[in-house]
Short mmCIF file of C-alpha atoms and ligand atoms in Angstrom, two decimals:
data_model
loop_
_atom_site.label_atom_id
_atom_site.label_comp_id
_atom_site.label_asym_id
_atom_site.label_seq_id
_atom_site.Cartn_x
_atom_site.Cartn_y
_atom_site.Cartn_z
CA MET A 24 -29.38 -3.29 -15.57
CA ARG A 25 -28.59 -1.64 -19.20
CA ILE A 26 -26.07 -3.92 -20.84
CA ASP A 27 -23.77 -0.65 -21.61
CA LYS A 28 -23.81 0.37 -17.79
CA LEU A 29 -23.08 -2.84 -16.57
CA LEU A 30 -20.02 -2.90 -19.30
CA ALA A 31 -18.66 0.49 -18.70
CA ASN A 32 -18.98 -0.49 -14.78
CA MET A 33 -16.95 -3.24 -15.33
CA GLY A 34 -14.18 -1.05 -17.19
CA TYR A 35 -15.01 -1.86 -20.66
CA GLY A 36 -14.84 1.61 -21.69
CA THR A 37 -17.01 4.74 -21.42
CA ARG A 38 -20.66 4.24 -22.58
CA LYS A 39 -19.57 5.78 -26.09
CA GLU A 40 -16.92 3.00 -26.12
CA VAL A 41 -19.12 0.41 -25.15
CA LYS A 42 -21.86 1.52 -27.64
CA ALA A 43 -19.14 0.43 -30.15
CA LEU A 44 -18.02 -2.71 -28.83
CA LEU A 45 -21.66 -3.88 -29.04
CA LYS A 46 -22.42 -2.42 -32.39
CA GLY A 47 -19.03 -4.46 -33.53
CA GLY A 48 -21.09 -7.61 -32.62
CA ASN A 49 -18.38 -8.34 -29.86
CA VAL A 50 -21.02 -8.70 -26.88
CA ARG A 51 -23.22 -11.67 -26.21
CA ILE A 52 -25.60 -12.43 -23.93
CA ASN A 53 -26.54 -15.78 -22.52
CA GLY A 54 -24.76 -16.88 -26.09
CA GLN A 55 -26.92 -14.60 -28.56
CA PRO A 56 -24.85 -11.90 -30.17
CA GLU A 57 -26.27 -8.53 -28.62
CA LYS A 58 -25.79 -4.99 -30.67
CA SER A 59 -28.25 -2.67 -28.48
CA PRO A 60 -26.95 -0.55 -25.60
CA LYS A 61 -30.34 -0.53 -24.27
CA THR A 62 -30.90 -3.91 -23.39
CA HIS A 63 -31.39 -4.89 -20.04
CA VAL A 64 -29.57 -8.04 -18.19
CA ASP A 65 -29.97 -9.24 -14.75
CA PRO A 66 -26.13 -9.73 -13.58
CA GLU A 67 -26.94 -12.45 -11.25
CA GLN A 68 -28.71 -14.34 -13.88
CA ASP A 69 -27.39 -13.76 -17.53
CA SER A 70 -24.29 -14.67 -18.90
CA VAL A 71 -22.29 -11.86 -20.91
CA THR A 72 -19.30 -12.18 -22.66
CA VAL A 73 -16.97 -9.49 -24.53
CA LEU A 74 -14.79 -11.12 -27.24
CA GLY A 75 -15.81 -14.52 -25.90
CA GLU A 76 -14.67 -13.82 -22.54
CA GLU A 77 -17.15 -13.93 -19.44
CA VAL A 78 -17.80 -10.68 -17.62
CA GLU A 79 -17.66 -11.08 -14.03
CA TYR A 80 -19.90 -8.60 -12.89
CA ARG A 81 -19.49 -7.08 -9.53
CA GLU A 82 -20.97 -4.18 -7.33
CA PHE A 83 -18.85 -4.14 -4.43
CA ILE A 84 -15.27 -3.13 -3.98
CA TYR A 85 -13.31 -3.39 -0.58
CA LEU A 86 -9.77 -2.24 -0.22
CA MET A 87 -7.43 -2.19 2.30
CA MET A 88 -5.01 0.82 2.17
CA ASN A 89 -1.50 1.47 4.11
CA LYS A 90 -2.10 5.24 3.54
CA PRO A 91 0.79 7.57 3.69
CA GLY A 92 1.12 10.54 5.80
CA ASP A 93 0.75 12.79 2.81
CA LEU A 94 -2.73 12.13 1.43
CA ILE A 95 -6.21 13.28 2.32
CA SER A 96 -8.75 10.47 3.30
CA ALA A 97 -11.51 11.89 1.03
CA THR A 98 -12.73 11.46 -2.48
CA GLU A 99 -11.73 15.12 -3.91
CA ASP A 100 -9.88 17.86 -2.44
CA ALA A 101 -9.07 21.47 -4.14
CA HIS A 102 -5.44 21.11 -3.21
CA ASP A 103 -4.08 18.26 -1.96
CA MET A 104 -3.89 14.43 -3.57
CA THR A 105 -6.64 12.00 -2.19
CA VAL A 106 -6.20 8.23 -1.09
CA ILE A 107 -8.64 7.93 -4.20
CA ASP A 108 -6.00 9.81 -6.57
CA ILE A 109 -3.55 6.75 -6.17
CA LEU A 110 -5.86 4.00 -7.04
CA GLN A 111 -5.61 2.30 -10.18
CA PRO A 112 -8.33 3.01 -12.99
CA GLU A 113 -10.07 -0.40 -12.47
CA ASP A 114 -10.82 0.41 -9.19
CA ILE A 115 -11.71 3.99 -9.46
CA ILE A 116 -14.30 3.15 -11.87
CA PHE A 117 -16.17 1.51 -8.55
CA GLU A 118 -16.80 5.00 -7.45
CA PRO A 119 -15.11 4.23 -3.98
CA PHE A 120 -14.43 6.47 -0.94
CA PRO A 121 -12.80 6.08 2.28
CA ILE A 122 -14.49 4.65 5.27
CA GLY A 123 -14.07 7.08 8.15
CA ARG A 124 -11.29 9.70 8.24
CA LEU A 125 -7.40 9.86 8.79
CA ASP A 126 -6.03 12.92 9.09
CA LYS A 127 -3.54 14.05 6.58
CA ASP A 128 -0.57 13.16 8.16
CA THR A 129 -1.73 9.87 9.92
CA GLU A 130 -0.65 6.66 8.17
CA GLY A 131 -1.90 3.05 8.18
CA LEU A 132 -5.17 0.95 7.81
CA LEU A 133 -7.85 2.70 5.52
CA LEU A 134 -10.43 0.67 4.23
CA ILE A 135 -12.01 1.66 0.95
CA THR A 136 -15.21 0.83 -0.47
CA ASN A 137 -18.39 1.72 -2.45
CA ASP A 138 -20.28 -0.11 -0.30
CA GLY A 139 -22.44 2.42 1.65
CA LYS A 140 -24.28 0.29 4.20
CA LEU A 141 -20.83 -1.14 5.55
CA ASN A 142 -19.56 2.01 5.84
CA HIS A 143 -22.56 3.45 7.89
CA ARG A 144 -22.45 0.18 9.92
CA LEU A 145 -18.60 0.62 10.74
CA THR A 146 -18.55 4.23 11.33
CA SER A 147 -22.08 4.42 13.48
CA PRO A 148 -21.17 5.48 17.29
CA LYS A 149 -23.73 2.67 17.92
CA LYS A 150 -21.06 -0.04 17.04
CA ASP A 151 -18.42 -0.25 19.31
CA VAL A 152 -15.40 -1.25 16.76
CA GLY A 153 -12.11 -0.59 18.12
CA LYS A 154 -9.57 1.25 16.38
CA THR A 155 -6.29 0.65 17.40
CA TYR A 156 -3.37 3.09 16.83
CA TYR A 157 0.50 3.16 17.35
CA ALA A 158 1.93 6.38 18.46
CA ARG A 159 4.89 8.16 19.43
CA ILE A 160 4.66 10.71 21.91
CA ASP A 161 6.56 13.56 22.86
CA GLY A 162 7.05 13.18 26.73
CA ARG A 163 6.92 10.02 29.17
CA VAL A 164 3.42 8.65 28.93
CA THR A 165 2.92 7.15 32.53
CA ASP A 166 0.63 4.53 34.36
CA GLU A 167 -1.84 7.65 35.63
CA ASP A 168 -2.29 8.30 31.78
CA VAL A 169 -3.26 4.71 31.50
CA GLU A 170 -5.56 5.07 34.33
CA LYS A 171 -6.93 8.47 33.30
CA PHE A 172 -7.67 6.84 29.38
CA SER A 173 -9.50 3.99 31.03
CA LYS A 174 -12.04 6.58 32.50
CA GLY A 175 -12.20 8.90 29.45
CA VAL A 176 -10.75 12.33 29.28
CA THR A 177 -12.21 15.76 28.33
CA LEU A 178 -11.25 16.92 25.27
CA ASP A 179 -10.66 20.74 24.50
CA ASP A 180 -14.53 21.13 23.96
CA GLY A 181 -15.84 19.68 26.80
CA TYR A 182 -16.66 16.48 25.38
CA HIS A 183 -15.85 13.28 27.58
CA THR A 184 -14.40 10.42 25.67
CA LYS A 185 -15.46 6.82 25.99
CA PRO A 186 -12.91 4.92 27.96
CA GLY A 187 -9.68 4.18 25.61
CA GLU A 188 -7.11 1.29 26.37
CA LEU A 189 -3.72 2.84 26.54
CA VAL A 190 -0.99 0.40 26.29
CA ILE A 191 2.52 1.51 27.09
CA LEU A 192 5.30 -0.09 24.77
CA SER A 193 7.94 2.23 25.95
CA SER A 194 8.33 5.15 28.00
CA GLY A 195 11.28 8.25 27.95
CA ASP A 196 11.60 11.48 26.92
CA GLU A 197 9.62 10.15 23.99
CA SER A 198 7.44 7.30 24.43
CA GLU A 199 5.57 4.50 22.34
CA ILE A 200 2.03 3.62 22.84
CA GLU A 201 -0.56 1.83 21.39
CA LEU A 202 -4.27 3.07 21.96
CA THR A 203 -7.68 1.43 21.36
CA ILE A 204 -10.80 3.67 20.92
CA THR A 205 -14.26 2.91 19.92
CA GLU A 206 -15.07 6.51 18.71
CA GLY A 207 -13.87 8.62 15.85
CA LYS A 208 -13.96 12.08 16.84
CA PHE A 209 -12.05 14.98 14.88
CA HIS A 210 -8.44 14.52 15.84
CA GLN A 211 -9.48 12.16 18.69
CA VAL A 212 -6.09 10.89 19.39
CA LYS A 213 -4.40 14.02 19.42
CA ARG A 214 -6.82 15.61 21.45
CA MET A 215 -6.88 12.77 23.96
CA PHE A 216 -3.06 13.07 24.44
CA GLU A 217 -3.36 16.94 24.66
CA ALA A 218 -5.93 16.60 27.24
CA VAL A 219 -3.00 15.03 29.37
CA GLY A 220 -0.60 17.60 28.64
CA LYS A 221 1.43 15.51 25.84
CA ARG A 222 1.71 15.67 22.33
CA VAL A 223 1.37 13.07 19.75
CA ILE A 224 4.47 13.48 16.88
CA TYR A 225 3.55 10.22 14.98
CA LEU A 226 0.30 8.65 14.33
CA LYS A 227 -0.73 5.22 12.63
CA ARG A 228 -3.72 2.82 12.63
CA ILE A 229 -2.92 -0.65 12.95
CA ARG A 230 -6.12 -2.33 13.53
CA MET A 231 -9.99 -2.03 13.12
CA GLY A 232 -11.50 -4.88 15.52
CA ASP A 233 -9.70 -7.80 14.68
CA LEU A 234 -8.74 -6.61 11.24
CA GLU A 235 -5.22 -5.93 11.01
CA LEU A 236 -3.45 -3.75 8.64
CA ASP A 237 -1.32 -6.01 6.39
CA PRO A 238 2.04 -5.64 7.30
CA GLU A 239 3.21 -6.39 3.58
CA LEU A 240 1.69 -3.43 2.12
CA ASP A 241 4.15 -0.53 2.08
CA LEU A 242 3.02 3.10 2.35
CA GLY A 243 0.67 3.74 -0.61
CA GLU A 244 0.16 0.24 -1.16
CA TYR A 245 -3.38 -1.63 -1.03
CA ARG A 246 -5.00 -4.62 -1.88
CA GLU A 247 -8.48 -6.13 -1.97
CA LEU A 248 -9.95 -7.50 1.38
CA SER A 249 -9.48 -11.47 1.47
CA ASP A 250 -13.04 -13.20 2.03
CA ASP A 251 -12.37 -14.16 5.68
CA GLU A 252 -11.35 -10.57 6.25
CA LEU A 253 -14.89 -9.24 4.38
CA ASN A 254 -16.74 -11.70 6.20
CA TYR A 255 -15.27 -10.67 9.51
CA LEU A 256 -16.58 -7.08 8.82
CA PHE A 257 -19.62 -8.25 7.89
CA SER A 258 -20.38 -10.14 11.04
CA ILE A 259 -19.24 -7.51 13.06
CA THR A 260 -21.77 -4.91 11.73
CA ASN A 261 -24.58 -7.73 11.21
CA LEU A 262 -24.46 -7.37 7.55
CA GLU A 263 -24.44 -10.42 5.05
CA ASN A 264 -21.57 -11.01 2.60
CA THR A 265 -23.38 -11.07 -0.75
CA GLU A 266 -20.25 -10.65 -2.89
N1 URA B 301 -7.06 10.48 15.85
C1 URA B 301 -6.20 11.42 15.13
O1 URA B 301 -6.06 12.32 16.22
N2 URA B 301 -6.00 11.50 13.97
C2 URA B 301 -6.30 10.45 13.34
O2 URA B 301 -6.01 10.44 12.20
C3 URA B 301 -7.16 9.37 13.85
C4 URA B 301 -7.20 9.29 15.12
#
């Protein structure tokens, strides 16, 4: 990889700014001053320093966000703010994108990465990664609903869902539930409740597989995944963690 690209990727400025940094004699490769932006380096092998400080090269970024209910899960949108818009510039330079989609009004666990392979594996219908949602429902959720969800329900477009594991936390005029599903059809949780004549009034994703939303994260906050969390994701997708 070209040294100017590597430094720009790592947040040392635009290509132009990085060129000036090089020209000023601020960059060393394996201890030797380097002025040409065209010089190639191997990020795995070569030591690069800027103003005497070692550049730690990384290709991928893996973030967990507690998504607020007013952002779009996309990289850009013509009308609304997206989850990427609220990231820090040092994270945006990695050009990350959300893994899967949460509706604009849905809160909770959203993974954001620039690792296309992990994204593909986690969203593949072949991988039955359970996604668990907490929801408040307008109406009384019953054991009959639990039974129906366990067999899958038929959505408004005729699609019969895979089984969903419905747990009733409280039941009344308004009910609280947790639902685990392994698919990600458009508005799936809302439409599954519509299929049994009920309406979701609040929805939050709390878990993906065994990966829990960090309760320390307020709405709109995010952090990097820990090594254990990342290893877990790689293990369930049969990928190796090379970070
Ligand atoms: N199901 C929904 O209806 N909405 C979401 O955001 C996620 C799952």
